[in-house]
């Protein structure tokens, strides 16, 4: 569970507590892609942030390979768990060159020398469909789709096991969305990644995920294999979501 306390009114005269996630128990099997869908405000991002230890649960636990991530992160957690955020315009440091952004984790974790890191950054840029020459450029010179490719390259630098994607394509143009979804899927097949894939877009989830979890008002309503969910959703909210898919 995660509660947020929110100030109510201009002068914060009252405090209101929002229970963002309640009683959710959800495991992502290694190598799988688990989709997490639900309407705006239902707690998807909060759950994703709990999984990567950006939020601390008020009750309950977040586990990585059976080890609790609070009060102390399991060894190598920061290398093995990465996140791709929704907005590629705010998730990249505008003052840092692309090479520095992609290679930052390598520097922080002391991986290789400068020459090794340069080569690794070039390899990562190629993996996401960019060119090594892009390393010398700045984020403002890139389109939204290219920025998201940079963010994906950054998250792959340390060879993670689990990648949590929070609406990674919803800020992008529809024509670019498919390219990024295809990239994420190819990378998963090549690298054997495990994904927790948050989206409110069932067509994106349908093309990405083996299994889909449906949240509603902070609770987990249903978890089904993709085919089963699309063929016969159990929860009324999942039915409504599906009926909105063209
Ligand atoms: P969306 O699809 O719009 O991204 P979501 O499913 O990701 O929505 P969350 O961002 O997890 O939803 O938010 C769940 C609830 O918690 C909402 O009611 C939201 O207003 C509230 N909330 C989220 N973050 C905070 C915060 N930092 N402070 C206060 N309330 C918050
Ligand atoms: Mg969200």
CSV table of N, CA and C in Angstrom, one decimal, residues 83-182:
chain,number,residue,atom,x,y,z
A,83,UNK,N,14.2,1.8,-15.0
A,83,UNK,CA,12.8,2.3,-15.3
A,83,UNK,C,12.9,3.2,-16.5
A,84,UNK,N,11.9,3.1,-17.4
A,84,UNK,CA,11.7,4.0,-18.5
A,84,UNK,C,10.5,4.9,-18.2
A,85,UNK,N,10.6,6.2,-18.2
A,85,UNK,CA,9.5,7.1,-17.8
A,85,UNK,C,8.7,7.5,-19.0
A,86,UNK,N,7.6,8.1,-18.7
A,86,UNK,CA,6.6,8.5,-19.7
A,86,UNK,C,7.1,9.6,-20.6
A,87,UNK,N,7.7,10.7,-20.0
A,87,UNK,CA,7.9,11.9,-20.7
A,87,UNK,C,9.4,12.0,-21.1
A,88,UNK,N,9.7,11.8,-22.3
A,88,UNK,CA,11.2,11.9,-22.7
A,88,UNK,C,11.7,13.3,-22.7
A,89,UNK,N,10.8,14.3,-22.5
A,89,UNK,CA,11.2,15.7,-22.5
A,89,UNK,C,11.7,16.1,-21.1
A,90,UNK,N,11.2,15.4,-20.1
A,90,UNK,CA,11.7,15.8,-18.8
A,90,UNK,C,12.6,14.7,-18.2
A,91,UNK,N,12.8,13.6,-18.8
A,91,UNK,CA,13.6,12.5,-18.1
A,91,UNK,C,15.1,12.6,-18.5
A,92,UNK,N,15.4,13.5,-19.5
A,92,UNK,CA,16.9,13.6,-19.9
A,92,UNK,C,17.4,14.9,-19.4
A,93,UNK,N,18.6,14.9,-18.8
A,93,UNK,CA,19.2,16.2,-18.4
A,93,UNK,C,19.6,17.0,-19.6
A,94,UNK,N,19.0,18.2,-19.8
A,94,UNK,CA,19.3,19.0,-21.0
A,94,UNK,C,20.7,19.5,-21.1
A,95,UNK,N,21.4,19.5,-20.0
A,95,UNK,CA,22.8,20.0,-20.0
A,95,UNK,C,23.8,18.9,-20.3
A,96,UNK,N,23.3,17.7,-20.4
A,96,UNK,CA,24.3,16.6,-20.5
A,96,UNK,C,24.2,16.1,-22.0
A,97,UNK,N,25.4,15.8,-22.5
A,97,UNK,CA,25.4,15.2,-23.9
A,97,UNK,C,24.8,13.8,-23.8
A,98,UNK,N,24.3,13.4,-25.0
A,98,UNK,CA,23.7,12.0,-25.1
A,98,UNK,C,24.6,10.9,-24.6
A,99,UNK,N,25.9,11.0,-24.9
A,99,UNK,CA,26.9,10.0,-24.5
A,99,UNK,C,27.0,10.0,-23.0
A,100,UNK,N,27.0,11.2,-22.4
A,100,UNK,CA,27.0,11.3,-20.9
A,100,UNK,C,25.8,10.7,-20.2
A,101,UNK,N,24.7,10.9,-20.9
A,101,UNK,CA,23.4,10.4,-20.3
A,101,UNK,C,23.4,8.9,-20.3
A,102,UNK,N,23.7,8.3,-21.5
A,102,UNK,CA,23.7,6.9,-21.7
A,102,UNK,C,24.7,6.2,-20.8
A,103,UNK,N,25.9,6.9,-20.7
A,103,UNK,CA,27.0,6.2,-20.0
A,103,UNK,C,27.0,6.5,-18.5
A,104,UNK,N,26.1,7.3,-18.0
A,104,UNK,CA,26.2,7.7,-16.6
A,104,UNK,C,26.2,6.6,-15.6
A,105,UNK,N,25.4,5.6,-15.8
A,105,UNK,CA,25.3,4.4,-14.9
A,105,UNK,C,26.7,3.7,-14.9
A,106,UNK,N,27.3,3.7,-16.0
A,106,UNK,CA,28.6,3.0,-16.1
A,106,UNK,C,29.6,3.7,-15.3
A,107,UNK,N,29.6,5.1,-15.3
A,107,UNK,CA,30.5,5.9,-14.5
A,107,UNK,C,30.2,5.7,-13.0
A,108,UNK,N,28.9,5.8,-12.7
A,108,UNK,CA,28.5,5.7,-11.2
A,108,UNK,C,28.9,4.4,-10.7
A,109,UNK,N,28.8,3.3,-11.5
A,109,UNK,CA,29.1,2.0,-10.9
A,109,UNK,C,30.5,1.6,-11.2
A,110,UNK,N,31.3,2.5,-11.8
A,110,UNK,CA,32.7,2.3,-12.0
A,110,UNK,C,33.0,1.1,-13.0
A,111,UNK,N,32.2,1.1,-14.1
A,111,UNK,CA,32.4,0.0,-15.0
A,111,UNK,C,33.3,0.4,-16.1
A,112,UNK,N,34.4,-0.3,-16.2
A,112,UNK,CA,35.4,0.0,-17.3
A,112,UNK,C,36.1,1.3,-17.2
A,113,UNK,N,37.1,1.5,-18.2
A,113,UNK,CA,37.7,2.8,-18.3
A,113,UNK,C,37.0,3.7,-19.3
A,114,UNK,N,37.5,4.9,-19.5
A,114,UNK,CA,36.8,5.8,-20.4
A,114,UNK,C,36.7,5.2,-21.8
A,115,UNK,N,37.7,4.5,-22.3
A,115,UNK,CA,37.6,4.0,-23.7
A,115,UNK,C,36.6,2.9,-23.8
A,116,UNK,N,36.5,2.0,-22.7
A,116,UNK,CA,35.5,1.0,-22.7
A,116,UNK,C,34.1,1.6,-22.7
A,117,UNK,N,34.0,2.6,-21.9
A,117,UNK,CA,32.6,3.2,-21.8
A,117,UNK,C,32.2,3.9,-23.1
A,118,UNK,N,33.1,4.5,-23.8
A,118,UNK,CA,32.8,5.1,-25.0
A,118,UNK,C,32.3,4.1,-26.0
A,119,UNK,N,33.0,2.9,-26.1
A,119,UNK,CA,32.6,1.9,-27.0
A,119,UNK,C,31.3,1.3,-26.6
A,120,UNK,N,31.0,1.1,-25.3
A,120,UNK,CA,29.8,0.6,-24.8
A,120,UNK,C,28.6,1.5,-25.1
A,121,UNK,N,28.9,2.8,-25.0
A,121,UNK,CA,27.8,3.8,-25.3
A,121,UNK,C,27.5,3.7,-26.8
A,122,UNK,N,28.5,3.6,-27.6
A,122,UNK,CA,28.3,3.5,-29.1
A,122,UNK,C,27.5,2.2,-29.4
A,123,UNK,N,27.8,1.1,-28.7
A,123,UNK,CA,27.0,-0.1,-28.9
A,123,UNK,C,25.6,0.1,-28.5
A,124,UNK,N,25.4,0.7,-27.3
A,124,UNK,CA,24.0,0.9,-26.8
A,124,UNK,C,23.2,1.8,-27.8
A,125,UNK,N,23.8,2.9,-28.3
A,125,UNK,CA,23.1,3.7,-29.3
A,125,UNK,C,22.7,3.0,-30.5
A,126,UNK,N,23.6,2.1,-31.0
A,126,UNK,CA,23.3,1.3,-32.1
A,126,UNK,C,22.1,0.3,-31.8
A,127,UNK,N,22.2,-0.2,-30.6
A,127,UNK,CA,21.1,-1.2,-30.2
A,127,UNK,C,19.7,-0.6,-30.2
A,128,UNK,N,19.6,0.7,-30.0
A,128,UNK,CA,18.3,1.4,-29.9
A,128,UNK,C,18.0,2.1,-31.2
A,129,UNK,N,18.8,1.9,-32.3
A,129,UNK,CA,18.6,2.5,-33.6
A,129,UNK,C,19.1,3.9,-33.7
A,130,UNK,N,20.0,4.3,-32.9
A,130,UNK,CA,20.6,5.6,-33.1
A,130,UNK,C,22.1,5.4,-33.5
A,131,UNK,N,22.8,6.5,-33.8
A,131,UNK,CA,24.1,6.4,-34.3
A,131,UNK,C,25.1,6.8,-33.2
A,132,UNK,N,26.3,6.1,-33.2
A,132,UNK,CA,27.3,6.5,-32.2
A,132,UNK,C,27.6,8.0,-32.3
A,133,UNK,N,27.5,8.6,-33.5
A,133,UNK,CA,27.8,10.0,-33.6
A,133,UNK,C,26.8,10.9,-32.8
A,134,UNK,N,25.7,10.3,-32.4
A,134,UNK,CA,24.7,11.1,-31.6
A,134,UNK,C,25.2,11.3,-30.2
A,135,UNK,N,26.2,10.6,-29.8
A,135,UNK,CA,26.7,10.8,-28.4
A,135,UNK,C,27.2,12.2,-28.1
A,136,UNK,N,27.6,12.9,-29.1
A,136,UNK,CA,28.1,14.3,-28.9
A,136,UNK,C,27.0,15.3,-28.9
A,137,UNK,N,25.8,14.9,-29.2
A,137,UNK,CA,24.7,15.9,-29.3
A,137,UNK,C,24.0,16.1,-27.9
A,138,UNK,N,23.1,17.0,-27.9
A,138,UNK,CA,22.3,17.3,-26.7
A,138,UNK,C,20.8,16.9,-26.9
A,139,UNK,N,20.1,16.6,-25.8
A,139,UNK,CA,18.7,16.2,-25.9
A,139,UNK,C,17.8,17.1,-26.7
A,140,UNK,N,18.0,18.5,-26.7
A,140,UNK,CA,17.1,19.4,-27.4
A,140,UNK,C,17.2,19.2,-28.9
A,141,UNK,N,18.3,18.5,-29.4
A,141,UNK,CA,18.4,18.3,-30.8
A,141,UNK,C,17.6,17.1,-31.3
A,142,UNK,N,17.0,16.4,-30.3
A,142,UNK,CA,16.3,15.1,-30.6
A,142,UNK,C,14.8,15.2,-30.6
A,143,UNK,N,14.1,14.4,-31.4
A,143,UNK,CA,12.7,14.3,-31.3
A,143,UNK,C,12.3,13.5,-30.1
A,144,UNK,N,11.0,13.5,-29.8
A,144,UNK,CA,10.5,12.7,-28.7
A,144,UNK,C,10.8,11.2,-28.8
A,145,UNK,N,10.6,10.7,-30.0
A,145,UNK,CA,10.9,9.3,-30.2
A,145,UNK,C,12.4,9.0,-30.0
A,146,UNK,N,13.3,9.9,-30.5
A,146,UNK,CA,14.7,9.7,-30.4
A,146,UNK,C,15.1,9.8,-28.9
A,147,UNK,N,14.5,10.7,-28.2
A,147,UNK,CA,14.8,10.9,-26.8
A,147,UNK,C,14.4,9.6,-26.0
A,148,UNK,N,13.3,9.0,-26.4
A,148,UNK,CA,12.9,7.8,-25.7
A,148,UNK,C,13.9,6.7,-26.0
A,149,UNK,N,14.4,6.7,-27.2
A,149,UNK,CA,15.5,5.7,-27.5
A,149,UNK,C,16.7,5.9,-26.7
A,150,UNK,N,17.0,7.2,-26.4
A,150,UNK,CA,18.2,7.5,-25.5
A,150,UNK,C,17.9,7.0,-24.1
A,151,UNK,N,16.6,7.2,-23.6
A,151,UNK,CA,16.3,6.8,-22.3
A,151,UNK,C,16.3,5.2,-22.2
A,152,UNK,N,16.0,4.6,-23.3
A,152,UNK,CA,16.0,3.1,-23.3
A,152,UNK,C,17.5,2.6,-23.3
A,153,UNK,N,18.3,3.3,-24.1
A,153,UNK,CA,19.8,3.0,-24.1
A,153,UNK,C,20.4,3.1,-22.7
A,154,UNK,N,20.0,4.2,-22.0
A,154,UNK,CA,20.5,4.5,-20.7
A,154,UNK,C,20.1,3.4,-19.7
A,155,UNK,N,18.8,2.9,-19.9
A,155,UNK,CA,18.4,1.9,-18.9
A,155,UNK,C,19.0,0.5,-19.2
A,156,UNK,N,19.5,0.3,-20.4
A,156,UNK,CA,20.2,-1.0,-20.8
A,156,UNK,C,21.7,-1.0,-20.4
A,157,UNK,N,22.2,0.2,-20.1
A,157,UNK,CA,23.7,0.2,-20.0
A,157,UNK,C,24.3,-0.8,-19.0
A,158,UNK,N,23.6,-1.0,-17.9
A,158,UNK,CA,24.1,-1.9,-16.9
A,158,UNK,C,23.5,-3.3,-17.0
A,159,UNK,N,23.0,-3.7,-18.1
A,159,UNK,CA,22.4,-5.0,-18.4
A,159,UNK,C,21.4,-5.4,-17.3
A,160,UNK,N,20.3,-4.7,-17.2
A,160,UNK,CA,19.3,-4.9,-16.1
A,160,UNK,C,18.6,-6.3,-16.4
A,161,UNK,N,18.0,-6.8,-15.3
A,161,UNK,CA,17.1,-7.9,-15.4
A,161,UNK,C,15.7,-7.5,-15.6
A,162,UNK,N,15.3,-6.5,-14.8
A,162,UNK,CA,13.9,-6.0,-14.8
A,162,UNK,C,13.8,-4.6,-15.3
A,163,UNK,N,13.0,-4.4,-16.3
A,163,UNK,CA,12.8,-3.0,-16.7
A,163,UNK,C,11.3,-2.6,-16.5
A,164,UNK,N,11.1,-1.6,-15.7
A,164,UNK,CA,9.8,-1.1,-15.5
A,164,UNK,C,9.5,0.1,-16.4
A,165,UNK,N,8.5,-0.1,-17.3
A,165,UNK,CA,8.2,0.9,-18.3
A,165,UNK,C,6.9,1.6,-17.9
A,166,UNK,N,6.9,2.9,-17.5
A,166,UNK,CA,5.7,3.6,-17.1
A,166,UNK,C,5.2,4.4,-18.3
A,167,UNK,N,4.2,3.9,-19.0
A,167,UNK,CA,3.7,4.6,-20.2
A,167,UNK,C,4.8,5.1,-21.1
A,168,UNK,N,5.7,4.2,-21.6
A,168,UNK,CA,6.8,4.7,-22.3
A,168,UNK,C,6.5,5.3,-23.7
A,169,UNK,N,5.3,5.0,-24.2
A,169,UNK,CA,5.0,5.6,-25.5
A,169,UNK,C,3.9,6.6,-25.6
A,170,UNK,N,3.2,6.8,-24.4
A,170,UNK,CA,2.0,7.6,-24.5
A,170,UNK,C,2.2,9.1,-24.7
A,171,UNK,N,3.5,9.5,-24.5
A,171,UNK,CA,3.8,10.9,-24.8
A,171,UNK,C,4.2,11.1,-26.3
A,172,UNK,N,4.2,10.0,-27.1
A,172,UNK,CA,4.8,10.1,-28.4
A,172,UNK,C,3.7,10.1,-29.5
A,173,UNK,N,4.0,10.6,-30.6
A,173,UNK,CA,3.2,10.5,-31.8
A,173,UNK,C,2.8,9.1,-32.1
A,174,UNK,N,1.5,8.9,-32.6
A,174,UNK,CA,1.1,7.5,-32.8
A,174,UNK,C,2.0,6.8,-33.7
A,175,UNK,N,2.5,7.4,-34.8
A,175,UNK,CA,3.3,6.7,-35.7
A,175,UNK,C,4.6,6.3,-35.1
A,176,UNK,N,5.1,7.0,-34.1
A,176,UNK,CA,6.4,6.7,-33.4
A,176,UNK,C,6.1,5.6,-32.3
A,177,UNK,N,4.9,5.6,-31.8
A,177,UNK,CA,4.6,4.6,-30.7
A,177,UNK,C,5.0,3.2,-31.2
A,178,UNK,N,4.5,2.8,-32.4
A,178,UNK,CA,4.7,1.5,-32.8
A,178,UNK,C,6.2,1.2,-32.9
A,179,UNK,N,7.0,2.1,-33.4
A,179,UNK,CA,8.5,1.9,-33.5
A,179,UNK,C,9.1,1.6,-32.1
A,180,UNK,N,8.7,2.4,-31.1
A,180,UNK,CA,9.3,2.2,-29.8
A,180,UNK,C,8.8,0.9,-29.2
A,181,UNK,N,7.5,0.6,-29.4
A,181,UNK,CA,7.0,-0.7,-28.9
A,181,UNK,C,7.8,-1.9,-29.6
A,182,UNK,N,8.0,-1.8,-30.9
A,182,UNK,CA,8.8,-2.8,-31.6
A,182,UNK,C,10.2,-2.9,-31.0
